CSV table of C-alpha atoms and ligand atoms in Angstrom, one decimal:
chain,number,residue,atom,x,y,z
A,1049,UNK,CA,101.7,72.1,93.1
A,1050,UNK,CA,102.0,75.4,95.1
A,1051,UNK,CA,105.2,77.3,95.7
A,1052,UNK,CA,103.8,80.2,97.7
A,1053,UNK,CA,104.7,79.0,101.2
A,1054,UNK,CA,107.6,80.9,102.6
A,1055,UNK,CA,108.0,84.7,103.3
A,1056,UNK,CA,105.4,86.6,101.2
A,1057,UNK,CA,106.6,89.7,99.3
A,1058,UNK,CA,104.2,92.6,99.0
A,1059,UNK,CA,105.3,94.4,95.8
A,1060,UNK,CA,102.5,97.0,95.6
A,1061,UNK,CA,103.2,100.7,95.7
A,1062,UNK,CA,102.2,101.3,99.2
A,1063,UNK,CA,102.1,100.1,101.9
A,1064,UNK,CA,105.6,98.9,101.2
A,1065,UNK,CA,107.7,96.3,103.0
A,1066,UNK,CA,108.3,97.2,106.6
A,1067,UNK,CA,111.8,96.2,107.8
A,1068,UNK,CA,112.0,93.8,110.7
A,1069,UNK,CA,114.1,96.3,112.6
A,1070,UNK,CA,111.2,98.8,112.3
A,1071,UNK,CA,108.7,96.3,113.5
A,1072,UNK,CA,111.0,95.3,116.3
A,1073,UNK,CA,111.4,99.0,117.4
A,1074,UNK,CA,107.7,99.3,117.6
A,1075,UNK,CA,107.3,96.2,119.7
A,1076,UNK,CA,107.6,97.7,123.2
A,1077,UNK,CA,105.4,98.8,126.1
A,1078,UNK,CA,103.6,102.2,125.9
A,1079,UNK,CA,106.1,104.9,126.7
A,1080,UNK,CA,105.7,108.0,128.8
A,1081,UNK,CA,104.6,110.9,126.5
A,1082,UNK,CA,105.7,113.6,128.9
A,1083,UNK,CA,109.4,113.0,129.3
A,1084,UNK,CA,112.2,110.6,128.3
A,1085,UNK,CA,113.1,108.6,125.2
A,1086,UNK,CA,110.1,109.6,123.1
A,1087,UNK,CA,110.8,113.3,123.4
A,1088,UNK,CA,114.4,112.9,122.4
A,1089,UNK,CA,113.5,110.6,119.5
A,1090,UNK,CA,111.0,113.1,118.2
A,1091,UNK,CA,113.6,115.8,118.0
A,1092,UNK,CA,115.8,113.4,116.0
A,1093,UNK,CA,112.9,112.4,113.7
A,1094,UNK,CA,112.2,116.1,112.9
A,1095,UNK,CA,115.9,116.7,112.0
A,1096,UNK,CA,116.0,113.5,109.9
A,1097,UNK,CA,112.7,114.4,108.1
A,1098,UNK,CA,114.2,117.7,107.1
A,1099,UNK,CA,117.3,115.9,105.8
A,1100,UNK,CA,115.2,113.5,103.8
A,1101,UNK,CA,113.3,116.4,102.1
A,1102,UNK,CA,116.4,118.5,101.6
A,1103,UNK,CA,115.2,121.4,103.7
A,1104,UNK,CA,116.2,123.5,106.7
A,1105,UNK,CA,112.7,124.9,106.9
A,1106,UNK,CA,109.7,123.5,108.8
A,1107,UNK,CA,107.9,120.1,109.1
A,1108,UNK,CA,104.5,119.3,110.6
A,1109,UNK,CA,103.7,115.7,111.4
A,1110,UNK,CA,100.1,114.5,111.4
A,1111,UNK,CA,98.5,111.3,112.5
A,1112,UNK,CA,97.1,110.6,109.0
A,1113,UNK,CA,97.7,108.8,105.7
A,1114,UNK,CA,98.6,110.6,102.5
A,1115,UNK,CA,95.1,111.9,102.0
A,1116,UNK,CA,95.3,113.5,105.4
A,1117,UNK,CA,98.6,115.1,104.6
A,1118,UNK,CA,97.0,116.4,101.4
A,1119,UNK,CA,94.3,118.1,103.5
A,1120,UNK,CA,96.9,119.4,106.0
A,1121,UNK,CA,98.7,121.2,103.2
A,1122,UNK,CA,95.5,122.6,101.6
A,1123,UNK,CA,94.2,123.8,105.0
A,1124,UNK,CA,97.3,125.9,105.6
A,1125,UNK,CA,97.9,127.1,102.1
A,1126,UNK,CA,94.5,128.5,101.3
A,1127,UNK,CA,91.6,130.6,102.5
A,1128,UNK,CA,88.1,129.7,101.2
A,1129,UNK,CA,87.7,130.9,97.6
A,1130,UNK,CA,91.4,131.2,96.8
A,1131,UNK,CA,92.8,129.6,93.6
A,1132,UNK,CA,95.0,126.7,92.8
A,1133,UNK,CA,96.3,125.2,89.6
A,1134,UNK,CA,96.8,121.4,89.8
A,1135,UNK,CA,99.0,119.5,87.3
A,1136,UNK,CA,97.7,116.0,86.8
A,1137,UNK,CA,99.8,113.2,85.3
A,1138,UNK,CA,97.8,110.2,86.4
A,1139,UNK,CA,95.4,109.8,89.3
A,1140,UNK,CA,96.9,111.6,92.2
A,1141,UNK,CA,97.0,115.2,90.9
A,1142,UNK,CA,93.2,114.8,90.3
A,1143,UNK,CA,92.7,113.4,93.8
A,1144,UNK,CA,94.5,116.3,95.5
A,1145,UNK,CA,92.6,118.8,93.3
A,1146,UNK,CA,89.3,117.1,94.3
A,1147,UNK,CA,90.2,117.4,98.0
A,1148,UNK,CA,91.1,121.0,97.7
A,1149,UNK,CA,87.8,121.8,95.8
A,1150,UNK,CA,85.7,120.2,98.5
A,1151,UNK,CA,87.5,122.2,101.1
A,1152,UNK,CA,86.5,125.4,99.3
A,1153,UNK,CA,89.5,126.2,97.0
A,1154,UNK,CA,88.9,127.1,93.4
A,1155,UNK,CA,91.0,124.6,91.5
A,1156,UNK,CA,91.8,124.5,87.7
A,1157,UNK,CA,93.3,121.2,86.6
A,1158,UNK,CA,95.7,120.9,83.7
A,1159,UNK,CA,95.5,117.2,82.8
A,1160,UNK,CA,98.4,115.8,80.9
A,1161,UNK,CA,96.9,112.3,80.5
A,1162,UNK,CA,98.0,108.9,81.9
A,1163,UNK,CA,101.4,108.5,80.5
A,1164,UNK,CA,103.0,111.9,79.9
A,1165,UNK,CA,104.8,114.4,82.0
A,1166,UNK,CA,103.8,118.0,82.5
A,1167,UNK,CA,103.8,120.0,79.3
A,1168,UNK,CA,105.7,123.1,80.5
A,1169,UNK,CA,104.4,125.3,77.6
A,1170,UNK,CA,100.9,124.6,78.7
A,1171,UNK,CA,101.8,125.4,82.4
A,1172,UNK,CA,103.5,128.7,81.3
A,1173,UNK,CA,100.5,129.6,79.2
A,1174,UNK,CA,98.1,129.0,82.0
A,1175,UNK,CA,100.2,131.2,84.4
A,1176,UNK,CA,100.6,134.0,81.8
A,1177,UNK,CA,96.9,134.0,81.3
A,1178,UNK,CA,96.5,134.7,85.0
A,1179,UNK,CA,97.5,138.3,84.7
A,1180,UNK,CA,96.0,139.2,88.1
A,1181,UNK,CA,98.1,136.5,89.8
A,1182,UNK,CA,95.0,134.9,91.4
A,1183,UNK,CA,96.5,131.5,91.3
A,1184,UNK,CA,98.1,131.2,94.8
A,1185,UNK,CA,99.7,127.7,94.5
A,1186,UNK,CA,100.6,125.2,91.8
A,1187,UNK,CA,99.9,121.7,93.1
A,1188,UNK,CA,101.9,118.9,91.4
A,1189,UNK,CA,103.0,115.3,92.0
A,1190,UNK,CA,106.6,114.1,91.8
A,1191,UNK,CA,105.8,110.5,91.0
A,1192,UNK,CA,102.2,109.7,90.2
A,1193,UNK,CA,101.8,106.2,91.7
A,1194,UNK,CA,99.0,105.2,89.2
A,1195,UNK,CA,100.9,106.1,86.0
A,1196,UNK,CA,104.4,105.9,87.4
A,1197,UNK,CA,105.1,109.2,85.6
A,1198,UNK,CA,107.8,111.2,87.4
A,1199,UNK,CA,107.8,114.9,86.8
A,1200,UNK,CA,110.8,117.1,86.7
A,1201,UNK,CA,110.2,119.4,89.7
A,1202,UNK,CA,113.2,121.7,88.9
A,1203,UNK,CA,111.8,122.3,85.4
A,1204,UNK,CA,108.4,123.0,86.8
A,1205,UNK,CA,109.7,125.6,89.2
A,1206,UNK,CA,111.8,127.2,86.4
A,1207,UNK,CA,108.7,127.4,84.1
A,1208,UNK,CA,106.7,129.1,86.9
A,1209,UNK,CA,109.6,131.5,87.5
A,1210,UNK,CA,110.0,132.2,83.7
A,1211,UNK,CA,106.5,133.7,83.6
A,1212,UNK,CA,107.2,136.0,86.5
A,1213,UNK,CA,104.2,134.5,88.3
A,1214,UNK,CA,104.5,134.5,92.1
A,1215,UNK,CA,102.7,131.2,92.7
A,1216,UNK,CA,103.9,128.9,95.4
A,1217,UNK,CA,104.9,125.4,94.4
A,1218,UNK,CA,103.4,122.5,96.4
A,1219,UNK,CA,104.6,118.9,95.6
A,1220,UNK,CA,103.1,115.5,96.5
A,1221,UNK,CA,106.1,113.3,97.1
A,1222,UNK,CA,104.2,110.6,98.8
A,1223,UNK,CA,105.3,107.9,96.4
A,1224,UNK,CA,108.8,109.1,95.8
A,1225,UNK,CA,110.4,110.5,99.0
A,1226,UNK,CA,113.4,108.5,100.1
A,1227,UNK,CA,113.4,106.8,96.6
A,1228,UNK,CA,113.9,109.6,94.1
A,1229,UNK,CA,116.0,112.7,94.5
A,1230,UNK,CA,114.4,115.5,96.4
A,1231,UNK,CA,116.0,118.8,97.3
A,1232,UNK,CA,113.2,121.0,98.6
A,1233,UNK,CA,115.2,124.1,99.3
A,1234,UNK,CA,117.5,124.0,96.4
A,1235,UNK,CA,114.7,123.3,94.0
A,1236,UNK,CA,112.4,126.1,95.2
A,1237,UNK,CA,109.7,123.8,96.5
A,1238,UNK,CA,107.5,125.7,99.0
A,1239,UNK,CA,105.4,122.8,100.4
A,1240,UNK,CA,106.2,119.1,100.2
A,1241,UNK,CA,103.8,116.3,101.3
A,1242,UNK,CA,104.6,112.7,102.2
A,1243,UNK,CA,103.5,109.8,104.2
A,1244,UNK,CA,105.1,107.1,106.3
A,1245,UNK,CA,104.2,103.9,104.4
A,1246,UNK,CA,106.0,104.2,101.1
A,1247,UNK,CA,109.7,105.1,100.8
A,1248,UNK,CA,109.9,105.7,104.5
A,1249,UNK,CA,109.3,102.1,105.3
A,1250,UNK,CA,106.9,102.6,108.2
A,1251,UNK,CA,103.3,101.4,108.6
A,1252,UNK,CA,100.6,103.8,107.3
A,1253,UNK,CA,99.6,106.3,109.9
A,1254,UNK,CA,101.9,109.3,109.7
A,1255,UNK,CA,101.5,112.2,107.2
A,1256,UNK,CA,104.1,114.9,106.7
A,1257,UNK,CA,103.9,118.5,105.4
A,1258,UNK,CA,107.2,120.5,105.0
A,1259,UNK,CA,106.8,124.2,104.4
A,1260,UNK,CA,109.1,127.1,103.6
A,1261,UNK,CA,109.2,130.2,105.6
A,1262,UNK,CA,107.9,132.0,102.5
A,1263,UNK,CA,104.8,129.7,102.4
A,1264,UNK,CA,104.2,130.3,106.2
A,1265,UNK,CA,104.4,134.0,105.8
A,1266,UNK,CA,102.2,134.2,102.7
A,1267,UNK,CA,99.6,131.9,104.1
A,1268,UNK,CA,99.4,133.2,107.7
A,1269,UNK,CA,95.9,133.9,108.9
A,1270,UNK,CA,94.1,131.7,106.3
A,1271,UNK,CA,90.6,130.6,107.2
A,1272,UNK,CA,90.8,126.9,106.4
A,1273,UNK,CA,93.1,125.7,109.1
A,1274,UNK,CA,91.2,124.2,112.1
A,1275,UNK,CA,93.2,123.8,115.3
A,1276,UNK,CA,94.1,120.1,114.5
A,1277,UNK,CA,95.5,120.9,111.0
A,1278,UNK,CA,97.2,124.2,111.7
A,1279,UNK,CA,100.9,123.5,110.8
A,1280,UNK,CA,102.2,126.4,113.0
A,1281,UNK,CA,102.3,124.7,116.5
A,1282,UNK,CA,103.1,121.3,115.0
A,1283,UNK,CA,106.3,122.7,113.5
A,1284,UNK,CA,107.2,125.0,116.3
A,1285,UNK,CA,105.5,123.7,119.5
A,1286,UNK,CA,105.7,125.4,122.8
A,1287,UNK,CA,105.1,122.1,124.5
A,1288,UNK,CA,105.6,118.5,123.3
A,1289,UNK,CA,101.9,117.8,123.0
A,1290,UNK,CA,101.6,120.5,120.3
A,1291,UNK,CA,103.7,118.5,117.9
A,1292,UNK,CA,100.7,116.2,117.5
A,1293,UNK,CA,97.9,118.4,118.8
A,1294,UNK,CA,97.3,115.8,121.5
A,1295,UNK,CA,98.7,112.3,122.2
A,1296,UNK,CA,101.8,111.4,120.2
A,1297,UNK,CA,101.6,108.4,117.8
A,1298,UNK,CA,104.0,106.7,120.1
A,1299,UNK,CA,104.8,103.4,118.4
A,1300,UNK,CA,104.8,104.9,114.9
A,1301,UNK,CA,107.4,107.3,116.1
A,1302,UNK,CA,109.7,104.5,117.4
A,1303,UNK,CA,109.3,102.7,114.0
A,1304,UNK,CA,109.9,105.9,112.0
A,1305,UNK,CA,113.0,106.7,114.0
A,1306,UNK,CA,114.5,103.3,113.2
A,1307,UNK,CA,113.5,103.7,109.5
A,1308,UNK,CA,115.2,107.1,109.3
A,1309,UNK,CA,118.3,105.8,111.0
A,1310,UNK,CA,118.5,103.1,108.3
A,1311,UNK,CA,117.8,105.5,105.4
A,1312,UNK,CA,119.6,108.7,106.5
A,1313,UNK,CA,122.4,107.5,108.8
A,1314,UNK,CA,123.3,104.0,107.6
A,1315,UNK,CA,122.6,103.7,103.9
A,1316,UNK,CA,122.6,107.5,103.1
A,1317,UNK,CA,120.1,109.2,100.9
A,1318,UNK,CA,122.2,109.4,97.7
A,1319,UNK,CA,122.9,105.6,98.0
A,1320,UNK,CA,119.2,104.9,98.5
A,1321,UNK,CA,118.3,107.0,95.4
A,1322,UNK,CA,120.9,105.1,93.4
A,1323,UNK,CA,119.6,101.8,94.6
A,1324,UNK,CA,116.1,102.7,93.5
A,1325,UNK,CA,117.3,103.9,90.1
A,1326,UNK,CA,119.2,100.7,89.5
A,1327,UNK,CA,116.3,98.4,90.6
A,1328,UNK,CA,113.9,100.4,88.4
A,1329,UNK,CA,116.2,100.0,85.4
A,1330,UNK,CA,116.3,96.2,86.1
A,1331,UNK,CA,112.5,96.1,85.9
A,1332,UNK,CA,112.4,98.2,82.8
A,1333,UNK,CA,115.0,95.9,81.1
A,1334,UNK,CA,112.8,92.8,81.9
A,1335,UNK,CA,109.8,94.5,80.3
A,1336,UNK,CA,111.9,95.5,77.3
A,1337,UNK,CA,112.7,91.8,76.7
A,1338,UNK,CA,109.2,90.6,77.2
A,1339,UNK,CA,108.0,93.4,74.9
A,1340,UNK,CA,110.3,92.1,72.1
A,1341,UNK,CA,108.2,89.0,71.8
A,1342,UNK,CA,104.8,90.6,72.5
A,1343,UNK,CA,104.0,94.2,71.8
A,1344,UNK,CA,101.0,94.0,74.2
A,1345,UNK,CA,103.4,93.9,77.1
A,1346,UNK,CA,104.7,97.4,77.5
A,1347,UNK,CA,105.7,100.0,80.1
A,1348,UNK,CA,103.2,102.9,80.6
A,1349,UNK,CA,105.8,105.6,80.3
A,1350,UNK,CA,107.9,105.6,77.0
A,1351,UNK,CA,110.6,108.0,78.1
A,1352,UNK,CA,112.9,106.6,80.9
A,1353,UNK,CA,113.6,110.2,82.0
A,1354,UNK,CA,110.0,110.5,83.2
A,1355,UNK,CA,109.6,107.1,84.9
A,1356,UNK,CA,109.5,107.0,88.7
A,1357,UNK,CA,112.2,104.9,90.4
A,1358,UNK,CA,109.9,103.5,93.0
A,1359,UNK,CA,107.0,102.0,91.0
A,1360,UNK,CA,106.5,100.8,87.4
A,1361,UNK,CA,103.1,100.8,85.7
A,1362,UNK,CA,102.7,98.5,82.8
A,1363,UNK,CA,100.2,96.6,80.6
A,1364,UNK,CA,100.3,93.1,79.4
A,1365,UNK,CA,96.9,92.9,77.7
A,1366,UNK,CA,93.5,91.8,79.3
A,1367,UNK,CA,92.9,89.5,81.0
A,1368,UNK,CA,96.5,88.6,81.6
A,1369,UNK,CA,97.3,91.5,84.0
A,1370,UNK,CA,94.8,90.2,86.6
A,1371,UNK,CA,95.6,86.6,85.8
A,1372,UNK,CA,99.3,87.2,86.2
A,1373,UNK,CA,98.8,89.1,89.5
A,1374,UNK,CA,96.7,86.2,90.8
A,1375,UNK,CA,99.2,83.6,89.7
A,1376,UNK,CA,102.2,85.4,91.3
A,1377,UNK,CA,100.3,85.8,94.6
A,1378,UNK,CA,98.7,82.3,94.8
A,1379,UNK,CA,101.5,80.2,93.3
A,1380,UNK,CA,104.6,82.1,94.3
A,1381,UNK,CA,103.9,84.5,97.2
A,1382,UNK,CA,104.6,87.8,95.3
A,1383,UNK,CA,101.8,90.3,95.4
A,1384,UNK,CA,101.9,92.8,92.5
A,1385,UNK,CA,100.0,96.1,92.3
A,1386,UNK,CA,96.7,96.5,90.5
A,1387,UNK,CA,96.6,98.8,87.5
A,1388,UNK,CA,95.2,102.1,89.0
A,1389,UNK,CA,93.2,104.6,87.0
A,1390,UNK,CA,93.9,103.1,83.6
A,1391,UNK,CA,90.4,101.6,83.2
A,1392,UNK,CA,87.4,101.2,85.5
A,1393,UNK,CA,87.3,97.9,87.4
A,1394,UNK,CA,84.1,96.9,85.5
A,1395,UNK,CA,85.8,97.3,82.1
A,1396,UNK,CA,87.5,94.4,80.4
A,1397,UNK,CA,90.6,96.6,79.8
A,1398,UNK,CA,91.1,96.9,83.5
A,1399,UNK,CA,92.4,93.4,83.6
A,1400,UNK,CA,95.3,94.3,81.3
A,1401,UNK,CA,97.2,96.6,83.7
A,1402,UNK,CA,99.5,96.0,86.7
A,1403,UNK,CA,102.2,97.8,88.7
A,1404,UNK,CA,105.4,96.5,90.1
A,1405,UNK,CA,106.7,98.4,93.2
A,1406,UNK,CA,110.3,98.7,93.9
A,1407,UNK,CA,109.9,101.1,96.8
A,1408,UNK,CA,111.6,101.5,100.2
A,1409,UNK,CA,113.0,98.3,101.8
A,1410,UNK,CA,113.8,96.4,98.6
A,1411,UNK,CA,117.0,95.0,97.3
A,1412,UNK,CA,118.2,93.2,94.3
A,1413,UNK,CA,117.1,89.7,95.4
A,1414,UNK,CA,113.6,91.0,96.0
A,1415,UNK,CA,113.3,92.7,92.6
A,1416,UNK,CA,115.0,89.9,90.6
A,1417,UNK,CA,112.8,87.4,92.5
A,1418,UNK,CA,109.6,89.3,91.6
A,1419,UNK,CA,110.7,89.5,87.9
A,1420,UNK,CA,111.6,85.8,87.9
A,1421,UNK,CA,108.1,85.0,89.3
A,1422,UNK,CA,106.5,87.1,86.7
A,1423,UNK,CA,108.5,85.4,84.0
A,1424,UNK,CA,107.3,82.0,85.3
A,1425,UNK,CA,103.8,83.3,85.5
A,1426,UNK,CA,103.8,84.4,81.9
A,1427,UNK,CA,105.0,80.9,80.9
A,1428,UNK,CA,102.4,79.1,83.1
A,1429,UNK,CA,99.6,81.2,81.8
A,1430,UNK,CA,100.7,80.8,78.2
A,1431,UNK,CA,101.1,84.6,77.6
A,1432,UNK,CA,103.4,85.2,74.6
A,1433,UNK,CA,106.6,87.0,75.7
A,1434,UNK,CA,110.1,87.7,74.5
A,1435,UNK,CA,112.9,85.7,76.0
A,1436,UNK,CA,115.8,86.9,78.1
A,1437,UNK,CA,114.0,89.2,80.6
A,1438,UNK,CA,115.9,87.7,83.6
A,1439,UNK,CA,119.2,87.9,81.8
A,1440,UNK,CA,118.5,91.5,80.9
A,1441,UNK,CA,117.5,92.4,84.5
A,1442,UNK,CA,120.5,90.6,86.0
A,1443,UNK,CA,122.8,92.4,83.6
A,1444,UNK,CA,121.5,95.7,84.9
A,1445,UNK,CA,122.1,94.6,88.5
A,1446,UNK,CA,125.6,93.4,87.5
A,1447,UNK,CA,126.7,96.7,86.1
A,1448,UNK,CA,129.8,98.2,87.8
B,1872,LIG,C1,99.7,106.8,98.1
B,1872,LIG,C2,99.6,108.1,97.5
B,1872,LIG,C3,98.7,109.0,98.0
B,1872,LIG,C4,97.7,108.7,99.0
B,1872,LIG,O1,98.2,108.2,100.2
B,1872,LIG,P1,97.3,107.5,101.2
B,1872,LIG,O2,98.2,107.1,102.3
B,1872,LIG,O3,96.8,106.2,100.5
B,1872,LIG,O4,96.2,108.3,101.6
B,1872,LIG,C5,98.7,110.3,97.4
B,1872,LIG,N1,99.6,110.6,96.5
B,1872,LIG,C6,100.5,109.8,96.0
B,1872,LIG,C7,101.5,110.2,94.9
B,1872,LIG,C8,100.6,108.4,96.5
B,1872,LIG,O5,101.5,107.6,96.1
């Protein structure tokens, strides 16, 4: 018996589901890159990208994934030997710090573990200890995709300001932009990094770096930015080709323009944030019910205030995490995310973790469907679990 034939559902935290409308917009002959539709669409994309981030400042678009956007930000923020403080709440703060270090930046990492948010007292202490104000930038992650910890960016900015330290604040919002609230200007974020393939519903291949005028002025003349990564011409090009330092990523731009139309102009950002929050709570409710019958099944982040709305990291006990993922994919056509950074792949414990994505182009029937498949998988595999998970998730969806 196999029930997987039908439309597959990729519920991993990136790449996310690409809407048919986005795919259709990309399905076209190669366009002229010197005049016409593409040029006009790019101007609209730039305006919409600023709206999504909540900024009136600047955005540079790179032909890159998230790792490329990380390097784009670092290349413009620092000169060789300058200092950063990175706040790690899972895997990705450590990854960004490693990239910066290899590029010649001196990075201190404050590691808050795999299931906690930033301890603001430790952040303040680290900044107060830096009496000479050598730390140029604080790097942080909004939602860490491995742990699903979501940090309070407003609180982090306030903590920095409370110490009187002038550090810039750079935020990795790759997993959260378009899913969780982001107001770059109002929140005092100087640099924001994202990529096309998560909340922005477009295939991997575009990386974005938004930057404030303050960041541009303070970082002008740095020695890490090569011509390709220099954010200046990309954000304020004299000619169209400077937007991309060469040939435009033509088809990705048509796809992204359609995705931004859906997100910004049709659904609206606040509605999209509310949709993600509600679907996240449905997932958490199902885990709460499963947990009541088996304490080994649990969410990674205890406090709902610090859980991301686009991805949920959980454990169900080894080897059931891997077994359940395999069952859901092979028997029911739903692909769940691996547990990332919780244990090494060669350790037994690795097989106890998984992640459920609810990111981007996802609605109630997709999330409830994934949860129902997981519930069936727990039954089929004989994993003990509390009853009522689907009723609990449906009740969240049914709230007024
Ligand atoms: C996905 C992700 C990255 C890396 O993006 P890639 O496109 O895989 O290079 C970095 N940070 C966060 C928070 C992410 O979710």
